Tab-separated table of C-alpha atoms (C1' of nucleotides) in Angstrom:
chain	number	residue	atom	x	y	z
A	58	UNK	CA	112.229	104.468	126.069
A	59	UNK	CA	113.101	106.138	122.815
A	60	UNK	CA	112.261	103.737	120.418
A	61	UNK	CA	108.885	104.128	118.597
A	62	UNK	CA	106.268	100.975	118.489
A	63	UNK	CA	107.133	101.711	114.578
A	64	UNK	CA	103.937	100.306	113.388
A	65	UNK	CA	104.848	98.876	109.862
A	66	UNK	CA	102.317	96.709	107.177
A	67	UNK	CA	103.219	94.083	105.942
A	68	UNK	CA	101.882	92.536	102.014
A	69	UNK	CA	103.145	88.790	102.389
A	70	UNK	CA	101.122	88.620	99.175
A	71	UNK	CA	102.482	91.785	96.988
A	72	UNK	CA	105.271	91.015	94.679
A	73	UNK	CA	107.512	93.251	96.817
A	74	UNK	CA	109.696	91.406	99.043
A	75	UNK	CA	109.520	91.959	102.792
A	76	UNK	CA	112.953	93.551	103.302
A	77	UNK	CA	111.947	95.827	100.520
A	78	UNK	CA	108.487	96.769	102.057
A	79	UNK	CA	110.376	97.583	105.225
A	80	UNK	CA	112.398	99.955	104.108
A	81	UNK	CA	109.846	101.561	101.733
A	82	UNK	CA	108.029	101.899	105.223
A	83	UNK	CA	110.428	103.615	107.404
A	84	UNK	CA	111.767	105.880	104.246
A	85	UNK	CA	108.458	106.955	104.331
A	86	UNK	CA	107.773	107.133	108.106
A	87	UNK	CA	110.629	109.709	108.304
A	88	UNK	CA	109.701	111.836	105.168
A	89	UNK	CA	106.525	112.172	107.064
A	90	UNK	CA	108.547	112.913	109.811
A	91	UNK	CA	106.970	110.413	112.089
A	92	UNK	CA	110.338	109.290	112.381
A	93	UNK	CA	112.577	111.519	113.489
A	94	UNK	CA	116.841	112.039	113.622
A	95	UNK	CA	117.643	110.159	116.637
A	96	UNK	CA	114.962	107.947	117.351
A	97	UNK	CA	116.351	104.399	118.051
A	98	UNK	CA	114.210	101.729	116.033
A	99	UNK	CA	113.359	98.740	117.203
A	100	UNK	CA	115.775	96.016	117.601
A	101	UNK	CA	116.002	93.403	114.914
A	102	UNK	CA	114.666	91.088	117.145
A	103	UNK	CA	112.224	92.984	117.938
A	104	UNK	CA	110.569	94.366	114.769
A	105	UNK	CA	111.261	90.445	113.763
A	106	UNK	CA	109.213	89.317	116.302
A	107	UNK	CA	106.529	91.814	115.727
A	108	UNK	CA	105.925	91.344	111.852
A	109	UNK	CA	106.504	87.276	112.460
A	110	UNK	CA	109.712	87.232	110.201
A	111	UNK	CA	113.295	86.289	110.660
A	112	UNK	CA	115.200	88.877	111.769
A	113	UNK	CA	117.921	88.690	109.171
A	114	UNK	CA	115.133	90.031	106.844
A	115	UNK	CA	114.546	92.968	108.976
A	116	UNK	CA	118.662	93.239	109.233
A	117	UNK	CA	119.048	93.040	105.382
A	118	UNK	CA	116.748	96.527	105.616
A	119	UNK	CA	118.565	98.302	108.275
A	120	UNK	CA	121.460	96.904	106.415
A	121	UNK	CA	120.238	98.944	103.288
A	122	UNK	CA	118.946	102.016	105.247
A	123	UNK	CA	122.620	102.158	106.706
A	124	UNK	CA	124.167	101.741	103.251
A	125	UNK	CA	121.950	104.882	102.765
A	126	UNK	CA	123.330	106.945	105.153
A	127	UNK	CA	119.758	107.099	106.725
A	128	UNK	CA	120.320	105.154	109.991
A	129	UNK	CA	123.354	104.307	112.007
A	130	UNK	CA	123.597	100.614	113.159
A	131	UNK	CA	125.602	99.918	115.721
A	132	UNK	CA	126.575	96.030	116.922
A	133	UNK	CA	125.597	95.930	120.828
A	134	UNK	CA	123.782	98.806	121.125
A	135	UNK	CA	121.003	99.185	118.348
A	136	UNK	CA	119.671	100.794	115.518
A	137	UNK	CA	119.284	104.913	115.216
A	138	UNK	CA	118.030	107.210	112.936
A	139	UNK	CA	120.822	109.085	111.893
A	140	UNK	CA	119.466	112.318	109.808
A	141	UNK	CA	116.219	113.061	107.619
A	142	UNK	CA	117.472	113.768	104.359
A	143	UNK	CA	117.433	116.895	102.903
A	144	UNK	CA	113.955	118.585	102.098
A	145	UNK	CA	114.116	117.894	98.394
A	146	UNK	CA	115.008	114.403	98.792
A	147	UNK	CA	112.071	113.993	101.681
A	148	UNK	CA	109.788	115.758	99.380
A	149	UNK	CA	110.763	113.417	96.444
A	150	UNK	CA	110.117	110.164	98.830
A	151	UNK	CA	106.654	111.065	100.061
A	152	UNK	CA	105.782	111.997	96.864
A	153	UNK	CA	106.919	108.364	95.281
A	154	UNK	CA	105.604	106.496	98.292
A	155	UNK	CA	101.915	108.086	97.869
A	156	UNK	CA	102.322	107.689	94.006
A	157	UNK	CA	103.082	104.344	94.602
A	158	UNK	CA	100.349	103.573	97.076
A	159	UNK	CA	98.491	105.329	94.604
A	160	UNK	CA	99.016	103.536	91.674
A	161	UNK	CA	98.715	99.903	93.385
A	162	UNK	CA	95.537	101.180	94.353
A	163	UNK	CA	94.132	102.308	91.099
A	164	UNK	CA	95.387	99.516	89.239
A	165	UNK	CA	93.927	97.174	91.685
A	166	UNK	CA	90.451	98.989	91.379
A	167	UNK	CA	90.482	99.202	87.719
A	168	UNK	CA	91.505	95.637	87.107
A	169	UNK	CA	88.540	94.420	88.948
A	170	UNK	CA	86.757	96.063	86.571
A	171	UNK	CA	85.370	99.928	87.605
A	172	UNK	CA	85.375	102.402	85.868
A	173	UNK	CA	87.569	105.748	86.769
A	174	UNK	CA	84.031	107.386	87.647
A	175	UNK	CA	83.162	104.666	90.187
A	176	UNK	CA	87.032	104.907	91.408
A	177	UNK	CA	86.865	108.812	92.168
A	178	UNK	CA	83.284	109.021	93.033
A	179	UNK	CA	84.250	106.293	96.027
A	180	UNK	CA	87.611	108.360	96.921
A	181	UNK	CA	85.513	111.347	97.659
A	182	UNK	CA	82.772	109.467	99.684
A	183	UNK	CA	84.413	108.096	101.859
A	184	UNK	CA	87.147	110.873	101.893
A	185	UNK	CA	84.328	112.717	103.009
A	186	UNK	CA	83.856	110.421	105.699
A	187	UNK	CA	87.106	110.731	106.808
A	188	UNK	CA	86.788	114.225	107.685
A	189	UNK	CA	83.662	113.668	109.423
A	190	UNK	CA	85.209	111.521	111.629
A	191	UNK	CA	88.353	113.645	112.258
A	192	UNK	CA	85.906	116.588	112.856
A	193	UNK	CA	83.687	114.608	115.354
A	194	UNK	CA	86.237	112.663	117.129
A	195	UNK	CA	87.940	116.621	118.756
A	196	UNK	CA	84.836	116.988	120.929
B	253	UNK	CA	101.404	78.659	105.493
B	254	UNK	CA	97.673	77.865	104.905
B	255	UNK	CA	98.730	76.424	101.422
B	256	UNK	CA	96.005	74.392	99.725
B	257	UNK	CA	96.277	70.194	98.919
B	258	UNK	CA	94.534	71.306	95.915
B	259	UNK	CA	93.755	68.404	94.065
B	260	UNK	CA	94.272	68.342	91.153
B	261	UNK	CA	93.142	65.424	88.656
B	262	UNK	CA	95.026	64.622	85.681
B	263	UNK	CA	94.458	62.659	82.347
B	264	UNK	CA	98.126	61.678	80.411
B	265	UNK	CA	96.125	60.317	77.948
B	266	UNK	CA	94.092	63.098	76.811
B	267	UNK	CA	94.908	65.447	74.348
B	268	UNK	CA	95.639	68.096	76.648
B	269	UNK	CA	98.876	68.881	77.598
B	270	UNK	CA	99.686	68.607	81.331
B	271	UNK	CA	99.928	72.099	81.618
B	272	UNK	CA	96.736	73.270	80.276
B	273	UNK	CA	95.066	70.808	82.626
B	274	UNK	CA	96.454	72.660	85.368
B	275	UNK	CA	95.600	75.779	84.647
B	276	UNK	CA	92.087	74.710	83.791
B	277	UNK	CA	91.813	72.805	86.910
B	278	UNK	CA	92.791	75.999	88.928
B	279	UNK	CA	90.835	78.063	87.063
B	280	UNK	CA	88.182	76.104	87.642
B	281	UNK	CA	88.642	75.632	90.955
B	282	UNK	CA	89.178	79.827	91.668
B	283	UNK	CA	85.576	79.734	89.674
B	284	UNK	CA	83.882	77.151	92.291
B	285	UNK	CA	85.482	79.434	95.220
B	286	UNK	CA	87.947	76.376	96.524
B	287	UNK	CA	90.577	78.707	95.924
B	288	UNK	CA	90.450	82.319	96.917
B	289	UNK	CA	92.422	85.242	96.381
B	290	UNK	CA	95.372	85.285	98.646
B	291	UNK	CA	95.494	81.254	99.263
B	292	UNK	CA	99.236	80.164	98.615
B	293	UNK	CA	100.022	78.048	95.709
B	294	UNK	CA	102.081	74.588	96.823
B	295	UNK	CA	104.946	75.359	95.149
B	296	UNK	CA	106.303	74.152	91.838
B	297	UNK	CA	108.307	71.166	93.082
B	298	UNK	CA	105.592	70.430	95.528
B	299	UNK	CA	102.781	70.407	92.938
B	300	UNK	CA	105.376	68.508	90.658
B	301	UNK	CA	106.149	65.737	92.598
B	302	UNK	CA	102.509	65.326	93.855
B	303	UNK	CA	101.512	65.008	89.820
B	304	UNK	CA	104.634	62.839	89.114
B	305	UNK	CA	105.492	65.475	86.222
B	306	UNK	CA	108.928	67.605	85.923
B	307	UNK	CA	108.481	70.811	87.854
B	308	UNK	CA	108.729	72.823	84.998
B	309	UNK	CA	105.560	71.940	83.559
B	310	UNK	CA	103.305	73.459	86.878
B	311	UNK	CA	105.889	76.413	86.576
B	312	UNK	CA	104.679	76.576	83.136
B	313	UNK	CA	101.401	76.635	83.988
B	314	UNK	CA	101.802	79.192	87.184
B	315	UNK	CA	103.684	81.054	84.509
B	316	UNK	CA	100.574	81.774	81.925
B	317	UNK	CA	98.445	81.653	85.275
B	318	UNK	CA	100.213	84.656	86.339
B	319	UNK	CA	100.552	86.188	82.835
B	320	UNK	CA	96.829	86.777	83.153
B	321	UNK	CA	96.861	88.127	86.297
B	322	UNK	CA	95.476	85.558	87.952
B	323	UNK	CA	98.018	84.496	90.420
B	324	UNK	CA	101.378	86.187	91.672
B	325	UNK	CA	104.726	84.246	91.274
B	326	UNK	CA	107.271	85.370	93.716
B	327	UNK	CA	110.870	83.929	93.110
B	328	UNK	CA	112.077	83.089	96.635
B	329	UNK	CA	108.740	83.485	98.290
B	330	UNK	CA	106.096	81.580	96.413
B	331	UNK	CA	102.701	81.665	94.385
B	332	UNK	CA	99.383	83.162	95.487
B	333	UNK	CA	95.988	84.047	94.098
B	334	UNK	CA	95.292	87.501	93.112
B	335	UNK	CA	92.381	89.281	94.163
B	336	UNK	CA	90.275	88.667	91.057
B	337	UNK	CA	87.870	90.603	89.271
B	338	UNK	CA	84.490	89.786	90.650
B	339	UNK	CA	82.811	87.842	87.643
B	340	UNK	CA	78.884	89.332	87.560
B	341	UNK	CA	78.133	89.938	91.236
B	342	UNK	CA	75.203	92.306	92.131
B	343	UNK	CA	75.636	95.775	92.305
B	344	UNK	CA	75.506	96.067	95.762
B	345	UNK	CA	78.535	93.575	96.195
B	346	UNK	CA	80.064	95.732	93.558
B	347	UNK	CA	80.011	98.434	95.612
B	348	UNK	CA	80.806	96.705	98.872
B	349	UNK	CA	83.954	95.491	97.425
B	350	UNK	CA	85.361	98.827	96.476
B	351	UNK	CA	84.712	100.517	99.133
B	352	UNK	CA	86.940	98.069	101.203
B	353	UNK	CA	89.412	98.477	98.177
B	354	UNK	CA	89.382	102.296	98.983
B	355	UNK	CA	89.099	102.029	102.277
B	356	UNK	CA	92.046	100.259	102.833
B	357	UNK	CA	93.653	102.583	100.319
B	358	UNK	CA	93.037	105.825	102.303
B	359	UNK	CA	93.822	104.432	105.683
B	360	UNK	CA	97.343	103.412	104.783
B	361	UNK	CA	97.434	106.714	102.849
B	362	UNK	CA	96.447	108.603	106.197
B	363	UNK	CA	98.416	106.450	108.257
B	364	UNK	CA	101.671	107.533	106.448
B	365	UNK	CA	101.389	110.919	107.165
B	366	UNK	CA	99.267	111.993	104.111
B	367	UNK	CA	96.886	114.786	104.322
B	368	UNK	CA	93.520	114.284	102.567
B	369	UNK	CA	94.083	117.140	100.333
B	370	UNK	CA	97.655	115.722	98.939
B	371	UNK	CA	95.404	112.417	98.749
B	372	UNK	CA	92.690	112.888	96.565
B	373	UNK	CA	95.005	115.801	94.266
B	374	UNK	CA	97.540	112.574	93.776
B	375	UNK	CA	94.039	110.263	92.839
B	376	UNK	CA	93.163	112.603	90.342
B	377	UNK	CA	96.596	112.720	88.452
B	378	UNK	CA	96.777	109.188	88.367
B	379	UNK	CA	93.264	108.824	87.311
B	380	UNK	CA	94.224	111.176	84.845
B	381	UNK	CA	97.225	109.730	83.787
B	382	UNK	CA	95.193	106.387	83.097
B	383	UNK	CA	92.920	107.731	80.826
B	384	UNK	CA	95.688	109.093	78.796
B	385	UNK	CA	97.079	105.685	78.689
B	386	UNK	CA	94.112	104.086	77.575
B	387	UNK	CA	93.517	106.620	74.482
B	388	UNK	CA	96.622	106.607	73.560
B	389	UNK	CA	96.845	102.813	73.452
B	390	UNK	CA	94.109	103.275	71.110
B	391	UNK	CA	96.741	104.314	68.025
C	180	DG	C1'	137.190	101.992	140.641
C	181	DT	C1'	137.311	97.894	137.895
C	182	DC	C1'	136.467	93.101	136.900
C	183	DT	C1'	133.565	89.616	135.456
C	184	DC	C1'	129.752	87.801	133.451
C	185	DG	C1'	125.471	87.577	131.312
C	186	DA	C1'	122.058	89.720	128.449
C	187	DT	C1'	121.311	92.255	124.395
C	188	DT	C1'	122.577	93.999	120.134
C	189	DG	C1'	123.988	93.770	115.218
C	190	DT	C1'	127.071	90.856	111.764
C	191	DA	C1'	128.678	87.170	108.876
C	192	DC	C1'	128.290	83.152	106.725
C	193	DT	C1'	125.726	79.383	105.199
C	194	DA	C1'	121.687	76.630	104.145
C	195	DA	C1'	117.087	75.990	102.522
C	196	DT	C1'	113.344	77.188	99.704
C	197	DT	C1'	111.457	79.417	96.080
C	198	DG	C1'	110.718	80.615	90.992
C	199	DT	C1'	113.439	81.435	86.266
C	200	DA	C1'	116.090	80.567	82.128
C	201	DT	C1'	118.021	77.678	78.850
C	202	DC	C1'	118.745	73.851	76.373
C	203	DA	C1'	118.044	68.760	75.510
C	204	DT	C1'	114.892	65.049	74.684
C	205	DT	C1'	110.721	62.981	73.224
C	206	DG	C1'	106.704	62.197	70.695
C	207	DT	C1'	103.561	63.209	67.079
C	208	DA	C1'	101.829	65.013	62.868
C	209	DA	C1'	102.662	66.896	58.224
D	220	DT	C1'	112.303	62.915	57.459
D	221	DT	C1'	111.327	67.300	59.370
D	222	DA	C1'	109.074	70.540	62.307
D	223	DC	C1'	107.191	71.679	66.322
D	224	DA	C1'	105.025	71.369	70.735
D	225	DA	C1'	105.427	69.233	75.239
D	226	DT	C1'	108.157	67.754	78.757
D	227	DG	C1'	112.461	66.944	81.292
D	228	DA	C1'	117.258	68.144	83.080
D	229	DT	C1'	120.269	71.338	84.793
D	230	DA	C1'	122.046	75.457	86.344
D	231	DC	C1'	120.877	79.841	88.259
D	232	DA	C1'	118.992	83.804	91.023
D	233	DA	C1'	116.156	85.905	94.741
D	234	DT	C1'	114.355	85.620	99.234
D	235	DT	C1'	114.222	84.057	103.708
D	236	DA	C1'	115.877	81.129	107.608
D	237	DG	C1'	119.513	79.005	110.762
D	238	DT	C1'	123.599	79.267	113.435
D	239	DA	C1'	127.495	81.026	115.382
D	240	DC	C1'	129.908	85.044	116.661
D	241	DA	C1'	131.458	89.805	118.108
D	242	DA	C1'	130.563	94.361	120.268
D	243	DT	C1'	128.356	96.842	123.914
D	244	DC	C1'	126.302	97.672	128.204
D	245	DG	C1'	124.901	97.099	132.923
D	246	DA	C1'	124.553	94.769	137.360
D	247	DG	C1'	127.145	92.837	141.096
D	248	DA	C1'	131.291	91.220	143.461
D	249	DC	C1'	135.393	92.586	145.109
DNA sequence: GTCTCGATTGTACTAATTGTATCATTGTAA
DNA sequence: TTACAATGATACAATTAGTACAATCGAGAC
């Protein structure tokens, strides 16, 4: 029961192409280290199923990951993580994934016309928020 | 996919080339709310053969359509409406609006493993960033 | 123990569907 | 005629889907 539900979002709408958005996703799952050496993924059936695509897109990912030394796939048996790269790399990928989140959101916001004030006076509401939340949810 | 008839009218015998009568036409349908951001497009051949014009022409017009940001061409995947800018709606659906934007935002921020500190320092650098842009764009 | 067989897994190759790029053709106005 | 814009024809590239296959594992039969 090692494999993680591996809760990935898809964008059918964003120019990036599934396969691309799936391994953006799990290079950024284990810089986070919510993914961790060892863990088996789910199958490519399986995460195929789950995101309602064919599973030679999700196989074209694990394809790349395993190009990338990240996972190991093996035929018959499944899909594992094979090492979290070192620090600086790690660091450099959740860096680049939040600048990219970052960015699509900005330019998003911007586009539809607010201003930079609006934009950060928003982030810190509801950041705000956030905490709030976290802090009444320990009990 | 939910992929709209869209009907689209055209005139061969006015002025207008077929082209610019489709990107009026789904202009002006985005502007009467029978498209909305996110419908898909037919695609290029479909549109084409339902006009009886060369597919080229509607990828012409997709093409300036999505020059000004107003849809997203995906090669391989297909067209879709951008979220738009929200054309003089009150302030309060303003505000509604990006606070979903940023909602979203943070959640998929948090989700990845972010912390709300390493959130809103990355917001600011990119906020800051984008007001260098814009003055230096400025010449 | 080990053999067999079926289920499960990833792989390989191909097809289908999409938009893109380039050049040819056509029609119209100067 | 010449120039140019509009449209058409053709070839191409990117993405995703379909199909068949090979490797692995585990449950039973013996």
């Amino acid at each position: 029961m090692a494999e993680k539900r591996l809760s990935l979002h898809l964008d059918f709408r964003s120019g990036l192409p599934i396969y691309a958005q799936i391994v953006e996703q799990i290079q950024s799952q284990l810089a986070n280290k919510i993914l961790k050496p060892g863990d088996q993924l789910p199958t490519v059936r399986a995460l195929a199923q789950e995101l309602r695509v064919n599973f030679n897109t999700v196989a074209r990912a694990y394809r790349l990951l395993d190009e990338a030394r990240i996972i190991s796939t093996q035929q018959g048996r499944g899909t594992y993580i094979l090492e979290i790269p070192p620090p600086q790399v790690t660091e450099k990928l959740r860096r680049e994934s939040l600048e990219a989140l970052t960015r699509r959101f900005l330019n998003e916001a911007i586009r539809m016309g607010f201003s930079e004030r609006e934009v950060s006076q928003m982030v810190r509401d509801r950041l705000k928020s956030v905490k709030e939340a976290k802090a009444g949810e320990k009990e």
